[in-house]
mmCIF file of C-alpha atoms in Angstrom:
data_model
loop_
_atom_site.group_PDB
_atom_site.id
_atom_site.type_symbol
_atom_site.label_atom_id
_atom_site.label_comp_id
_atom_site.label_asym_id
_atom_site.label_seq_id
_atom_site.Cartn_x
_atom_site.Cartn_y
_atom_site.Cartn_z
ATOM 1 C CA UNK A 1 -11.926 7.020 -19.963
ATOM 2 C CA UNK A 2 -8.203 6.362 -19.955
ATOM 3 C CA UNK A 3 -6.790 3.747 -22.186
ATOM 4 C CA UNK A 4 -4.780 0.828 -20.232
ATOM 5 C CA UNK A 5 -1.670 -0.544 -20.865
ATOM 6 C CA UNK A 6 -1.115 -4.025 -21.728
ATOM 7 C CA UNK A 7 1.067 -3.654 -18.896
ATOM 8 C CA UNK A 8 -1.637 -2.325 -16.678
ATOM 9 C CA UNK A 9 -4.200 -4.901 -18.045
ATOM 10 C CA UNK A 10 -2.041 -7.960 -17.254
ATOM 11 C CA UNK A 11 -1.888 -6.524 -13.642
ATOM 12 C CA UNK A 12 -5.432 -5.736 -12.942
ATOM 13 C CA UNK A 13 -6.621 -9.014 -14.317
ATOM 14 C CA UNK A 14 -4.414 -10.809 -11.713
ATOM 15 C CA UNK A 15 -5.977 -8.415 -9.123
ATOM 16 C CA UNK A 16 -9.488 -8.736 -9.798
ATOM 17 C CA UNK A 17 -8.680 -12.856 -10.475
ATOM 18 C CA UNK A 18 -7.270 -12.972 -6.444
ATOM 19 C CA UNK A 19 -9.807 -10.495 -5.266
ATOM 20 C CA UNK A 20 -12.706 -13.178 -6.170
ATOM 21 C CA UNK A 21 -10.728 -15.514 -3.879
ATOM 22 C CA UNK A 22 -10.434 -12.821 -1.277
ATOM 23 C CA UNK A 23 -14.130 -11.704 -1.030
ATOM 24 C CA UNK A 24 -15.184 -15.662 -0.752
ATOM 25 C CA UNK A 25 -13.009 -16.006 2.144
ATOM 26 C CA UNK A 26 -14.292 -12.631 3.659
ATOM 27 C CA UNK A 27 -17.457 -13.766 3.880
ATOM 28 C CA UNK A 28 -16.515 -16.753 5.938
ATOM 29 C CA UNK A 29 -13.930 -15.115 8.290
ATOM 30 C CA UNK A 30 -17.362 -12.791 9.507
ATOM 31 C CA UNK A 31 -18.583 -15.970 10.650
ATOM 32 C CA UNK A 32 -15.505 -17.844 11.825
ATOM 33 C CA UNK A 33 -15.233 -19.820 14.747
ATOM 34 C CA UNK A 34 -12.224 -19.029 16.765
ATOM 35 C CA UNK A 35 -12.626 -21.090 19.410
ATOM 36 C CA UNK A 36 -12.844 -24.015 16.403
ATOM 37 C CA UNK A 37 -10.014 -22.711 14.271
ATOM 38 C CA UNK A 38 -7.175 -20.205 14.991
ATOM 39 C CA UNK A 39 -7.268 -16.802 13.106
ATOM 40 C CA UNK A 40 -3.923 -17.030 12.408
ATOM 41 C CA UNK A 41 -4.648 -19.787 10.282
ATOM 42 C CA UNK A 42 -6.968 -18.703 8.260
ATOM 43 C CA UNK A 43 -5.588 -15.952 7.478
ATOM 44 C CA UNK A 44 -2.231 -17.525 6.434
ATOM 45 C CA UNK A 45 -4.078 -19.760 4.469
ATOM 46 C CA UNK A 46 -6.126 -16.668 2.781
ATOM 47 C CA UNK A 47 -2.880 -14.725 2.596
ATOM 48 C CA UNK A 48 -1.254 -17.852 0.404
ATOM 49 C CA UNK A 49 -3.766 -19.177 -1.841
ATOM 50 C CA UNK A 50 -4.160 -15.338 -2.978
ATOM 51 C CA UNK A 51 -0.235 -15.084 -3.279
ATOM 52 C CA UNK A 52 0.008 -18.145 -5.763
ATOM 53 C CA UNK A 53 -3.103 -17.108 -7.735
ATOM 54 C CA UNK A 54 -1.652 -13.940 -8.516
ATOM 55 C CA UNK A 55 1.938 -15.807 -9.121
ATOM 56 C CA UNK A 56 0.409 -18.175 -11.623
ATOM 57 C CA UNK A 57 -1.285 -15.043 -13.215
ATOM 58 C CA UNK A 58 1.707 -12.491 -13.423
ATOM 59 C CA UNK A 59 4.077 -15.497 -14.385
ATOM 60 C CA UNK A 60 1.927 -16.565 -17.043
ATOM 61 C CA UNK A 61 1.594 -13.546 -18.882
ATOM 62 C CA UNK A 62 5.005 -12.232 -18.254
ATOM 63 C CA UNK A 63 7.469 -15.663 -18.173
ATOM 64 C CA UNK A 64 10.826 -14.444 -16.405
ATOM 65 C CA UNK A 65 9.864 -11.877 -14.093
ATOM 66 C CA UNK A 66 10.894 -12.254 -10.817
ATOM 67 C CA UNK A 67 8.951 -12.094 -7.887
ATOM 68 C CA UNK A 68 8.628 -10.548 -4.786
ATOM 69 C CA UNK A 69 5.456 -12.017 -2.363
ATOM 70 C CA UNK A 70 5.111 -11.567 1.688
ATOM 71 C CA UNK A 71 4.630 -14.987 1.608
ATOM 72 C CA UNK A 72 7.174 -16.756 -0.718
ATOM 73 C CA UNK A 73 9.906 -14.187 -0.012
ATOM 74 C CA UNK A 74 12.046 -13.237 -3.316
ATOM 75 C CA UNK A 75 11.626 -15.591 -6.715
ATOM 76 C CA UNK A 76 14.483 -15.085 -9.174
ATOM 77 C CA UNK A 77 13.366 -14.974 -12.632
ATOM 78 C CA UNK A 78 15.406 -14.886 -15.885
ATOM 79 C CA UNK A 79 14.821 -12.016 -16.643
ATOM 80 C CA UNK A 80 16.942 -9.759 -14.244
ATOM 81 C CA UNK A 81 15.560 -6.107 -15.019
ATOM 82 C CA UNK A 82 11.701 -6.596 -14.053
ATOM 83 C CA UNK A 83 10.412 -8.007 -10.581
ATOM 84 C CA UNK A 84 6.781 -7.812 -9.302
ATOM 85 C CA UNK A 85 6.368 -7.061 -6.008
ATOM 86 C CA UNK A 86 3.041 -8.320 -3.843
ATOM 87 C CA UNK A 87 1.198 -7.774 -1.424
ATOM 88 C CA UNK A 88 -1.488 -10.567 -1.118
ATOM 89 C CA UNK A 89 -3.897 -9.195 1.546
ATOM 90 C CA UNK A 90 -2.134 -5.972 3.029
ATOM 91 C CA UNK A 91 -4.503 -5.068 6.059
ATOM 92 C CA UNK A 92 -4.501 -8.786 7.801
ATOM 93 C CA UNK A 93 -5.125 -7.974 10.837
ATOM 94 C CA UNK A 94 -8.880 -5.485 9.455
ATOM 95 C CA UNK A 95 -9.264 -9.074 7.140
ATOM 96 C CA UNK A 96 -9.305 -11.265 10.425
ATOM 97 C CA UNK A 97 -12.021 -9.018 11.894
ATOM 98 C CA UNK A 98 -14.183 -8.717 8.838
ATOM 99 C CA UNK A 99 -13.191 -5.129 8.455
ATOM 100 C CA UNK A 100 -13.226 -4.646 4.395
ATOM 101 C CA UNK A 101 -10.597 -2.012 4.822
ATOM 102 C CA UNK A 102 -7.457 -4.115 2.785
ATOM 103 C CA UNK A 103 -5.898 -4.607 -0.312
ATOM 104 C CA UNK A 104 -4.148 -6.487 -3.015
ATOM 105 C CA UNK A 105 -1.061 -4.735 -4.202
ATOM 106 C CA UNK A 106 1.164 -5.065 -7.274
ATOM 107 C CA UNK A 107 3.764 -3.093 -8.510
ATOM 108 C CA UNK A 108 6.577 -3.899 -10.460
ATOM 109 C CA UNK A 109 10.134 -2.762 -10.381
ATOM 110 C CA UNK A 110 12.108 -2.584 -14.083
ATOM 111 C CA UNK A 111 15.720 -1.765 -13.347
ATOM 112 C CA UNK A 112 15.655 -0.818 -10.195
ATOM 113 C CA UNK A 113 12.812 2.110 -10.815
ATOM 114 C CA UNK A 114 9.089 1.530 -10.055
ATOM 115 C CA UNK A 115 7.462 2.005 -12.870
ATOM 116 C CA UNK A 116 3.499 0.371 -12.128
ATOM 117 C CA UNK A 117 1.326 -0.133 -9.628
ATOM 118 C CA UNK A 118 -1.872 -1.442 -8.589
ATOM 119 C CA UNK A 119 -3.734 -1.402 -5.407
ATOM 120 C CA UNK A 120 -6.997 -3.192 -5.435
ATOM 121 C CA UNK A 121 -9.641 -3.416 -2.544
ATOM 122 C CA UNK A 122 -11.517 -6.470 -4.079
ATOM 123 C CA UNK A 123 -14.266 -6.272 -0.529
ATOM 124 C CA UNK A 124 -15.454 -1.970 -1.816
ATOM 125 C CA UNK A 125 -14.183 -2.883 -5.605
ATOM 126 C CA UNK A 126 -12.222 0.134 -5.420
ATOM 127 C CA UNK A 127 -9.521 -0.195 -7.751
ATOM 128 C CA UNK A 128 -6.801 1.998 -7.996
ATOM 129 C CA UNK A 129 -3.954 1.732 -10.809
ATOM 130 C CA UNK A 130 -0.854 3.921 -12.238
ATOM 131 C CA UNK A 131 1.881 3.990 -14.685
ATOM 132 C CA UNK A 132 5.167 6.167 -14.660
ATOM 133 C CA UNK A 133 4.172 8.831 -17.377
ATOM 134 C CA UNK A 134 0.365 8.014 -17.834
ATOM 135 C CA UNK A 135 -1.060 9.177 -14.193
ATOM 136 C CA UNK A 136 -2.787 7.464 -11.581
ATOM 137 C CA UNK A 137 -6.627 6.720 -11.603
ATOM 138 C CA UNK A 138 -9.097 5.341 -9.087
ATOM 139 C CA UNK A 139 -11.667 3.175 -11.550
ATOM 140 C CA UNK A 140 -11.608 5.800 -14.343
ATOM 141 C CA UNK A 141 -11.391 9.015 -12.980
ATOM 142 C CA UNK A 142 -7.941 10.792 -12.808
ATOM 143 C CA UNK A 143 -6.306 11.210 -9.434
ATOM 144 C CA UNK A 144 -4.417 14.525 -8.366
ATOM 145 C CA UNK A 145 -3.098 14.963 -4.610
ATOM 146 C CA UNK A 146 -4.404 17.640 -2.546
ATOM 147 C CA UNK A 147 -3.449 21.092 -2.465
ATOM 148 C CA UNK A 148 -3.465 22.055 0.616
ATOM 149 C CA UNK A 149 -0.466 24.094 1.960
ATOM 150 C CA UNK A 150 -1.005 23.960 5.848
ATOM 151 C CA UNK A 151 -0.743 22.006 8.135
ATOM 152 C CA UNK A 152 -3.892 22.986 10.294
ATOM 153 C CA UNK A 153 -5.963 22.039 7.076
ATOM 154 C CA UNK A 154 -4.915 18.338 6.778
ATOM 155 C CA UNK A 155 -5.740 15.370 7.894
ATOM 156 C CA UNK A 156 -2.705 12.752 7.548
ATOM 157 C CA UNK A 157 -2.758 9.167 8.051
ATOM 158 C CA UNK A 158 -0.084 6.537 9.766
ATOM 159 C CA UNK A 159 0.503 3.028 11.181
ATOM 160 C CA UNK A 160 0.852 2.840 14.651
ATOM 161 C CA UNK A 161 3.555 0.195 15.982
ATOM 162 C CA UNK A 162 1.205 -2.922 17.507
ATOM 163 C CA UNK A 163 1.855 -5.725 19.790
ATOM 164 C CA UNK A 164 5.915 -6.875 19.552
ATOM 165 C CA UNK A 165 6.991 -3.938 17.132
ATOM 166 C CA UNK A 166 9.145 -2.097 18.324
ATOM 167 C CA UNK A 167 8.845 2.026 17.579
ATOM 168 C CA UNK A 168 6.161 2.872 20.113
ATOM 169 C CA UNK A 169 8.059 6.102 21.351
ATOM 170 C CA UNK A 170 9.317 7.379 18.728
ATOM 171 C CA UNK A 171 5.490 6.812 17.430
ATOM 172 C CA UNK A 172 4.015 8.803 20.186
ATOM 173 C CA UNK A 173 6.630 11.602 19.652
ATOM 174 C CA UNK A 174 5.562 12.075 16.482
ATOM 175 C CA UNK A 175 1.966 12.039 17.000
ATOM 176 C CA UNK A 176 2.596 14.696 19.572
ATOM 177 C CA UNK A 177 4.196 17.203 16.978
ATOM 178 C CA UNK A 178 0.844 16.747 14.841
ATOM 179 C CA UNK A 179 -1.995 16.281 16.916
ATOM 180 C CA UNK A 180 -1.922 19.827 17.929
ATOM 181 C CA UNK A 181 -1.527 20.871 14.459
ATOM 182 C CA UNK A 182 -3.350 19.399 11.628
ATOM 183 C CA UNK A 183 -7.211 18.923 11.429
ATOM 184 C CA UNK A 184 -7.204 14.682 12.182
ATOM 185 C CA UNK A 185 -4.759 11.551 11.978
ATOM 186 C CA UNK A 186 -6.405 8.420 10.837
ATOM 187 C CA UNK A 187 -5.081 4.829 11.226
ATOM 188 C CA UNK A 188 -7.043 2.620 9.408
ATOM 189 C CA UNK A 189 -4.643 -0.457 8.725
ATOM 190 C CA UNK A 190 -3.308 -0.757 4.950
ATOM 191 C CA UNK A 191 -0.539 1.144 3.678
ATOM 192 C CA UNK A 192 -0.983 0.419 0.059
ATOM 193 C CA UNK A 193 -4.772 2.169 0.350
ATOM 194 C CA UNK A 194 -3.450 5.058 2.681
ATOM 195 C CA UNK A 195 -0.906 5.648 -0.160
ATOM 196 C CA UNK A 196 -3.714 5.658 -2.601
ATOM 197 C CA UNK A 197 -5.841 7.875 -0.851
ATOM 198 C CA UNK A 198 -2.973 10.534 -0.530
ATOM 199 C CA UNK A 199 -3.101 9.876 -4.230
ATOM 200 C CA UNK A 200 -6.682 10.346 -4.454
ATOM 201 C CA UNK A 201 -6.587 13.584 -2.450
ATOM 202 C CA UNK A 202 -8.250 11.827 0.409
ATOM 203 C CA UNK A 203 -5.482 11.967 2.948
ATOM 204 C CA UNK A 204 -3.170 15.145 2.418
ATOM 205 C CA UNK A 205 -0.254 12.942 3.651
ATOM 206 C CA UNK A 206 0.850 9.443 5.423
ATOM 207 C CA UNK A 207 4.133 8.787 6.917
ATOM 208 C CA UNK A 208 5.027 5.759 8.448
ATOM 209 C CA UNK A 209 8.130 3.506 10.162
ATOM 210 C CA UNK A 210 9.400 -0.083 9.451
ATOM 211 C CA UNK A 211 7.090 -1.293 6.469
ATOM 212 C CA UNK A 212 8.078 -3.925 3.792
ATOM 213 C CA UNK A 213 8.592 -3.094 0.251
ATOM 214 C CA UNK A 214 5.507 -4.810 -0.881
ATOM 215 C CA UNK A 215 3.322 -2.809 1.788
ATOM 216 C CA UNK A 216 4.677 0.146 -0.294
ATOM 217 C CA UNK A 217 5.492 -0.222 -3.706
ATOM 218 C CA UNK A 218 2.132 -0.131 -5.333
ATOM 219 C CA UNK A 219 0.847 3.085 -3.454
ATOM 220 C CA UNK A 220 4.650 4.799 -4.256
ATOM 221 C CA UNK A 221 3.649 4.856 -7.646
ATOM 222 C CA UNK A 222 0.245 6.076 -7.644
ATOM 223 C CA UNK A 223 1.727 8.936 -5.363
ATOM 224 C CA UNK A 224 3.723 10.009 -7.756
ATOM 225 C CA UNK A 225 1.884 9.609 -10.670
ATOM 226 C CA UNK A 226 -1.246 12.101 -8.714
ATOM 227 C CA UNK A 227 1.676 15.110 -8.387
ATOM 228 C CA UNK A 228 2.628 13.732 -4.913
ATOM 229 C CA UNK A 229 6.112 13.040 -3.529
ATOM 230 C CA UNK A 230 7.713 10.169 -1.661
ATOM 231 C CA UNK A 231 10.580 10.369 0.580
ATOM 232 C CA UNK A 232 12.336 8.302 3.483
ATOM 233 C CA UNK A 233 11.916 9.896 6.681
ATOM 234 C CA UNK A 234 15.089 10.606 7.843
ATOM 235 C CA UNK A 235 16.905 11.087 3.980
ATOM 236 C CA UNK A 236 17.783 7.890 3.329
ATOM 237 C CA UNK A 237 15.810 5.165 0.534
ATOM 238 C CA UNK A 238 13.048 4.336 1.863
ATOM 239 C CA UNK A 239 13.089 1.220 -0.650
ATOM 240 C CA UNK A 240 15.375 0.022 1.623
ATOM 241 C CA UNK A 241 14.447 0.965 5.154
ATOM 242 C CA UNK A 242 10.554 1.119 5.071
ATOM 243 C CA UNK A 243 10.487 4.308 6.472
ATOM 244 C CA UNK A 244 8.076 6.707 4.174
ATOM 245 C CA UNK A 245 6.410 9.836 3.877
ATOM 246 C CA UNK A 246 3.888 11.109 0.811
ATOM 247 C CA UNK A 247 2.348 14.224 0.393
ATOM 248 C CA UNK A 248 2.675 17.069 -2.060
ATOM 249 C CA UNK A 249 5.481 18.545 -2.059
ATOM 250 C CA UNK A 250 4.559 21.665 0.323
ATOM 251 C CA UNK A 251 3.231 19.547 3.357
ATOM 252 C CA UNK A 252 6.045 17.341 2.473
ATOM 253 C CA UNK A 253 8.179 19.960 3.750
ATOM 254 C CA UNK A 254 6.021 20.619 6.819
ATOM 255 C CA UNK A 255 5.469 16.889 7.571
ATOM 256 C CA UNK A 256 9.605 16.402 7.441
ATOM 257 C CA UNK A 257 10.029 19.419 9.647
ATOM 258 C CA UNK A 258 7.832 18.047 12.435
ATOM 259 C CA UNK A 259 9.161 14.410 12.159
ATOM 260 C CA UNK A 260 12.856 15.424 12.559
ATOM 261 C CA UNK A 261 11.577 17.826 15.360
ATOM 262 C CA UNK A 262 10.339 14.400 17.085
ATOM 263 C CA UNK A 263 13.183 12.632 16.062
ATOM 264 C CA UNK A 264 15.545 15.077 18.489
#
């Protein structure tokens, strides 16, 4: 087993403390109403009662940090060189149809760098955690990315623009250049777990347009810390634009290759 950080530990207590609140409010949405009360909602009510547990948590044990949430927007702490950044329920729209694909994710930024994450599926109790220098994990076992080195061997994942996103396209361009060369594209909803499962070796790589910091954060680090790269799509900081592709560092090069040949 790997020893955790005090750093780590602060972080996956606040998950597992929100998660509780999560999984009782999964078990009603499977028998929710609609016609009685709006999804929309629930889920907004879901998404901020998990946000300010795991505000109350983080700030408590580390006074200062700022804060990042989908749902509050940015917190300014006094301390200037750490921030957390959260997710609350990444994977709405699988939580609204009692689909326990989704996630909690943490991560915090010191100075600018990324430096932990968490991502924490509190419905499967999957947890996945990393820290720059001490590796990425899934429970207790050790993650490494996979080594695959073609193409035709891989199966990536991405998000798929939905209703009033704009990127549809481009989107289909892209699948174009890969669905007639890698072994299967998934979509299953949740950027911070497709991030984790590159991590984990499940998916060989994700890419994907347009996503918020705290959709990303989290799974960044466990990338990196499992041998994996992150990049922004088109060169740029994907910190700043959303735009982000993970894989080792070989399919990184194929995946970039096919995305800028989509791009033209």
């Amino acid at each position: 087993m790997s020893v955790v950080s005090p750093l780590l530990t602060v972080m996956i207590a606040a998950a597992r403390k929100a998660g509780k609140a999560i999984s009782r409010d999964f078990g009603e949405v499977e028998n929710l109403q609609l016609a009685k009360k709006g999804p929309s909602d629930f889920v907004t009510a879901a998404d901020l009662k998990t946000e300010k547990i795991l505000f109350e948590e983080l700030s408590k044990a580390r006074p200062g940090y700022g804060f990042l949430g989908e749902e509050r927007g940015m917190v300014e702490g006094s301390d200037k060189t750490n921030r957390w950044i959260v997710d609350p329920i990444d994977g709405t729209t699988n939580f609204v149809h009692a689909i326990p694909h989704l996630a909690i994710s943490i991560a915090l930024e010191r100075e600018g760098r990324l430096v932990a994450g968490v991502v924490y599926n509190p419905i499967t109790d999957d947890l996945y955690w990393a820290e720059t220098g001490r590796g990425a994990f899934h429970n207790d076992k050790r993650l490494r990315v996979a080594a695959r080195k073609t193409l035709g061997d891989c199966v990536l994942a991405t998000g798929i623009p939905f209703q009033g996103k704009p990127g549809h396209s481009q989107m289909f361009k892209e699948l174009h250049q890969f669905t007639q060369r890698v072994a299967g594209i998934r979509r299953f909803g949740a950027a911070s777990l497709d991030l984790a499962w590159v991590a984990a070796g499940r998916f060989d790589g994700f890419w994907e347009h347009d996503l918020q910091l705290w959709d990303i954060a989290a799974g960044v680090v466990l990338v990196r810390e499992a041998g994996g790269v992150c990049a922004e799509i088109y060169g740029g900081d994907f910190m700043e634009t959303g735009s982000i592709v993970a894989a080792n560092e070989k399919i990184m090069v194929l995946m970039n290759e096919r995305l800028l040949a989509a791009k033209s």
